PDB file of C-alpha atoms in Angstrom:
ATOM      1  CA  UNK W   1     177.614 123.442  -0.690  1.00 92.00           C
ATOM      2  CA  UNK W   2     174.334 124.091  -2.504  1.00 94.00           C
ATOM      3  CA  UNK W   3     174.006 126.872  -5.069  1.00 95.00           C
ATOM      4  CA  UNK W   4     170.680 128.022  -6.508  1.00 94.00           C
ATOM      5  CA  UNK W   5     169.945 130.132  -9.599  1.00 93.00           C
ATOM      6  CA  UNK W   6     166.501 131.308 -10.677  1.00 90.00           C
ATOM      7  CA  UNK W   7     166.121 131.314 -14.467  1.00 90.00           C
ATOM      8  CA  UNK W   8     163.743 133.761 -16.149  1.00 87.00           C
ATOM      9  CA  UNK W   9     162.288 133.499 -19.653  1.00 82.00           C
ATOM     10  CA  UNK W  10     159.895 135.596 -21.708  1.00 77.00           C
ATOM     11  CA  UNK W  11     156.458 134.109 -22.355  1.00 73.00           C
ATOM     12  CA  UNK W  12     153.506 135.230 -24.450  1.00 74.00           C
ATOM     13  CA  UNK W  13     150.631 135.686 -21.970  1.00 70.00           C
ATOM     14  CA  UNK W  14     147.350 137.191 -23.119  1.00 72.00           C
ATOM     15  CA  UNK W  15     149.071 138.718 -26.125  1.00 80.00           C
ATOM     16  CA  UNK W  16     151.853 140.337 -24.090  1.00 82.00           C
ATOM     17  CA  UNK W  17     155.492 139.372 -23.688  1.00 78.00           C
ATOM     18  CA  UNK W  18     155.998 138.730 -19.955  1.00 73.00           C
ATOM     19  CA  UNK W  19     159.141 137.721 -18.070  1.00 73.00           C
ATOM     20  CA  UNK W  20     158.505 134.916 -15.596  1.00 79.00           C
ATOM     21  CA  UNK W  21     160.462 132.447 -13.483  1.00 82.00           C
ATOM     22  CA  UNK W  22     160.823 129.346 -15.612  1.00 87.00           C
ATOM     23  CA  UNK W  23     163.350 127.125 -13.844  1.00 92.00           C
ATOM     24  CA  UNK W  24     165.455 126.721 -10.762  1.00 93.00           C
ATOM     25  CA  UNK W  25     168.985 125.448 -11.277  1.00 96.00           C
ATOM     26  CA  UNK W  26     170.608 123.723  -8.313  1.00 96.00           C
ATOM     27  CA  UNK W  27     174.229 122.674  -8.043  1.00 96.00           C
ATOM     28  CA  UNK W  28     175.421 120.529  -5.140  1.00 96.00           C
ATOM     29  CA  UNK W  29     179.167 120.480  -4.553  1.00 96.00           C
ATOM     30  CA  UNK W  30     180.300 117.652  -2.294  1.00 94.00           C
ATOM     31  CA  UNK W  31     183.372 117.916  -0.029  1.00 90.00           C
ATOM     32  CA  UNK W  32     185.092 115.584  -2.524  1.00 92.00           C
ATOM     33  CA  UNK W  33     184.647 118.214  -5.251  1.00 94.00           C
ATOM     34  CA  UNK W  34     181.988 116.181  -7.089  1.00 95.00           C
ATOM     35  CA  UNK W  35     179.358 118.478  -8.637  1.00 96.00           C
ATOM     36  CA  UNK W  36     175.774 117.384  -9.254  1.00 97.00           C
ATOM     37  CA  UNK W  37     173.187 119.468 -11.134  1.00 97.00           C
ATOM     38  CA  UNK W  38     169.406 119.417 -10.748  1.00 96.00           C
ATOM     39  CA  UNK W  39     166.757 121.475 -12.520  1.00 96.00           C
ATOM     40  CA  UNK W  40     163.270 122.285 -11.223  1.00 94.00           C
ATOM     41  CA  UNK W  41     160.547 123.455 -13.605  1.00 92.00           C
ATOM     42  CA  UNK W  42     158.887 126.535 -12.090  1.00 88.00           C
ATOM     43  CA  UNK W  43     156.367 127.109 -14.897  1.00 86.00           C
ATOM     44  CA  UNK W  44     153.612 124.986 -13.243  1.00 85.00           C
ATOM     45  CA  UNK W  45     153.640 127.387 -10.274  1.00 79.00           C
ATOM     46  CA  UNK W  46     152.316 130.284 -12.331  1.00 75.00           C
ATOM     47  CA  UNK W  47     150.533 128.255 -15.026  1.00 72.00           C
ATOM     48  CA  UNK W  48     148.413 126.137 -12.660  1.00 73.00           C
ATOM     49  CA  UNK W  49     148.603 127.878  -9.294  1.00 68.00           C
ATOM     50  CA  UNK W  50     148.953 131.557 -10.253  1.00 72.00           C
ATOM     51  CA  UNK W  51     151.986 131.815  -7.962  1.00 74.00           C
ATOM     52  CA  UNK W  52     155.720 132.232  -8.291  1.00 75.00           C
ATOM     53  CA  UNK W  53     158.683 131.166  -6.216  1.00 78.00           C
ATOM     54  CA  UNK W  54     159.071 134.781  -5.127  1.00 76.00           C
ATOM     55  CA  UNK W  55     155.414 135.055  -4.084  1.00 72.00           C
ATOM     56  CA  UNK W  56     155.726 131.851  -2.025  1.00 75.00           C
ATOM     57  CA  UNK W  57     158.754 133.275  -0.236  1.00 75.00           C
ATOM     58  CA  UNK W  58     157.080 136.623   0.441  1.00 65.00           C
ATOM     59  CA  UNK W  59     153.902 134.869   1.637  1.00 58.00           C
ATOM     60  CA  UNK W  60     155.903 132.799   4.096  1.00 52.00           C
ATOM     61  CA  UNK W  61     157.762 135.873   5.336  1.00 51.00           C
ATOM     62  CA  UNK W  62     154.488 137.662   5.954  1.00 48.00           C
ATOM     63  CA  UNK W  63     153.072 134.654   7.763  1.00 48.00           C
ATOM     64  CA  UNK W  64     156.168 134.413   9.941  1.00 49.00           C
ATOM     65  CA  UNK W  65     155.991 138.197  10.541  1.00 51.00           C
ATOM     66  CA  UNK W  66     159.428 138.763   9.053  1.00 45.00           C
ATOM     67  CA  UNK W  67     158.109 141.665   7.013  1.00 42.00           C
ATOM     68  CA  UNK W  68     156.481 144.685   8.566  1.00 46.00           C
ATOM     69  CA  UNK W  69     152.746 144.669   9.171  1.00 49.00           C
ATOM     70  CA  UNK W  70     152.339 147.600   6.797  1.00 46.00           C
ATOM     71  CA  UNK W  71     153.416 145.443   3.841  1.00 48.00           C
ATOM     72  CA  UNK W  72     150.498 143.051   4.285  1.00 48.00           C
ATOM     73  CA  UNK W  73     147.860 143.380   1.610  1.00 50.00           C
ATOM     74  CA  UNK W  74     144.166 142.684   1.912  1.00 46.00           C
ATOM     75  CA  UNK W  75     144.686 138.933   1.560  1.00 50.00           C
ATOM     76  CA  UNK W  76     145.891 136.856   4.476  1.00 45.00           C
ATOM     77  CA  UNK W  77     149.331 135.313   3.935  1.00 43.00           C
ATOM     78  CA  UNK W  78     149.528 131.540   3.866  1.00 45.00           C
ATOM     79  CA  UNK W  79     152.307 129.433   5.362  1.00 52.00           C
ATOM     80  CA  UNK W  80     153.581 127.092   2.652  1.00 62.00           C
ATOM     81  CA  UNK W  81     156.934 125.779   3.847  1.00 70.00           C
ATOM     82  CA  UNK W  82     156.231 122.265   2.456  1.00 76.00           C
ATOM     83  CA  UNK W  83     155.976 123.664  -1.095  1.00 80.00           C
ATOM     84  CA  UNK W  84     159.261 125.512  -0.677  1.00 82.00           C
ATOM     85  CA  UNK W  85     160.776 122.291   0.670  1.00 84.00           C
ATOM     86  CA  UNK W  86     159.444 120.419  -2.363  1.00 86.00           C
ATOM     87  CA  UNK W  87     161.005 122.926  -4.757  1.00 88.00           C
ATOM     88  CA  UNK W  88     164.287 123.648  -2.984  1.00 90.00           C
ATOM     89  CA  UNK W  89     165.232 120.549  -0.973  1.00 90.00           C
ATOM     90  CA  UNK W  90     163.502 117.467  -2.417  1.00 90.00           C
ATOM     91  CA  UNK W  91     165.395 117.544  -5.746  1.00 94.00           C
ATOM     92  CA  UNK W  92     168.697 117.381  -3.833  1.00 93.00           C
ATOM     93  CA  UNK W  93     167.685 115.539  -0.636  1.00 88.00           C
ATOM     94  CA  UNK W  94     169.610 112.404  -1.606  1.00 90.00           C
ATOM     95  CA  UNK W  95     172.745 114.522  -2.091  1.00 92.00           C
ATOM     96  CA  UNK W  96     172.664 116.191   1.325  1.00 87.00           C
ATOM     97  CA  UNK W  97     174.752 114.762   4.172  1.00 86.00           C
ATOM     98  CA  UNK W  98     173.084 112.197   6.424  1.00 81.00           C
ATOM     99  CA  UNK W  99     175.219 113.219   9.401  1.00 82.00           C
ATOM    100  CA  UNK W 100     173.270 115.817  11.428  1.00 74.00           C
ATOM    101  CA  UNK W 101     176.592 117.401  12.460  1.00 81.00           C
ATOM    102  CA  UNK W 102     177.698 117.984   8.858  1.00 84.00           C
ATOM    103  CA  UNK W 103     177.555 121.548   7.594  1.00 85.00           C
ATOM    104  CA  UNK W 104     175.666 122.608   4.486  1.00 87.00           C
ATOM    105  CA  UNK W 105     176.310 126.010   2.938  1.00 88.00           C
ATOM    106  CA  UNK W 106     173.478 127.446   0.847  1.00 89.00           C
ATOM    107  CA  UNK W 107     174.258 130.028  -1.816  1.00 90.00           C
ATOM    108  CA  UNK W 108     170.911 131.506  -2.843  1.00 87.00           C
ATOM    109  CA  UNK W 109     170.022 133.999  -5.545  1.00 84.00           C
ATOM    110  CA  UNK W 110     167.578 136.917  -5.527  1.00 84.00           C
ATOM    111  CA  UNK W 111     164.487 136.173  -3.413  1.00 80.00           C
ATOM    112  CA  UNK W 112     166.031 132.906  -2.180  1.00 83.00           C
ATOM    113  CA  UNK W 113     168.176 134.974   0.210  1.00 85.00           C
ATOM    114  CA  UNK W 114     164.969 135.409   2.220  1.00 77.00           C
ATOM    115  CA  UNK W 115     164.188 131.681   2.536  1.00 79.00           C
ATOM    116  CA  UNK W 116     164.346 130.316   6.094  1.00 76.00           C
ATOM    117  CA  UNK W 117     166.105 127.088   5.032  1.00 78.00           C
ATOM    118  CA  UNK W 118     166.174 125.570   8.558  1.00 76.00           C
ATOM    119  CA  UNK W 119     162.378 126.078   8.811  1.00 74.00           C
ATOM    120  CA  UNK W 120     161.545 124.129   5.645  1.00 78.00           C
ATOM    121  CA  UNK W 121     159.297 121.172   6.390  1.00 74.00           C
ATOM    122  CA  UNK W 122     158.733 118.159   4.181  1.00 74.00           C
ATOM    123  CA  UNK W 123     155.229 116.764   3.506  1.00 72.00           C
ATOM    124  CA  UNK W 124     155.456 114.761   6.767  1.00 76.00           C
ATOM    125  CA  UNK W 125     156.247 117.845   8.842  1.00 75.00           C
ATOM    126  CA  UNK W 126     159.898 116.836   9.308  1.00 72.00           C
ATOM    127  CA  UNK W 127     162.749 119.330   9.199  1.00 71.00           C
ATOM    128  CA  UNK W 128     165.434 118.262   6.757  1.00 66.00           C
ATOM    129  CA  UNK W 129     168.045 120.740   7.915  1.00 62.00           C
ATOM    130  CA  UNK W 130     168.844 121.376  11.537  1.00 54.00           C
ATOM    131  CA  UNK W 131     170.361 124.613  12.728  1.00 48.00           C
ATOM    132  CA  UNK W 132     173.204 124.067  15.180  1.00 47.00           C
ATOM    133  CA  UNK W 133     173.856 126.719  17.808  1.00 38.00           C
TER     134      UNK W 133
END
């Protein structure tokens, strides 16, 4: 089981107090009951790339046409599944089962409910998680 929590903090930006995503907490609970914690710093997303985890998710939804056409703005959405993979899967990849028949339960929070986890690609274009029918 994998549980995610998005952590928000207040930051002083251009003289104003602004709430922004600052970290992603990830807990992996193994079938044995062992719990492992990982933390991902989300500040570089908005500090260097003027993006947020939520904006990445919405951009991917728009690209994949999950959202209605009327919600598209003037900018073209960009598919960025590798970045989502880097943020959500890479920190815990070594903790995920190697058996392709093993089940993984994701417990997301907020905008993470909209993430297409089986569609996340690593930098090599490989799917880490396979959806069994």
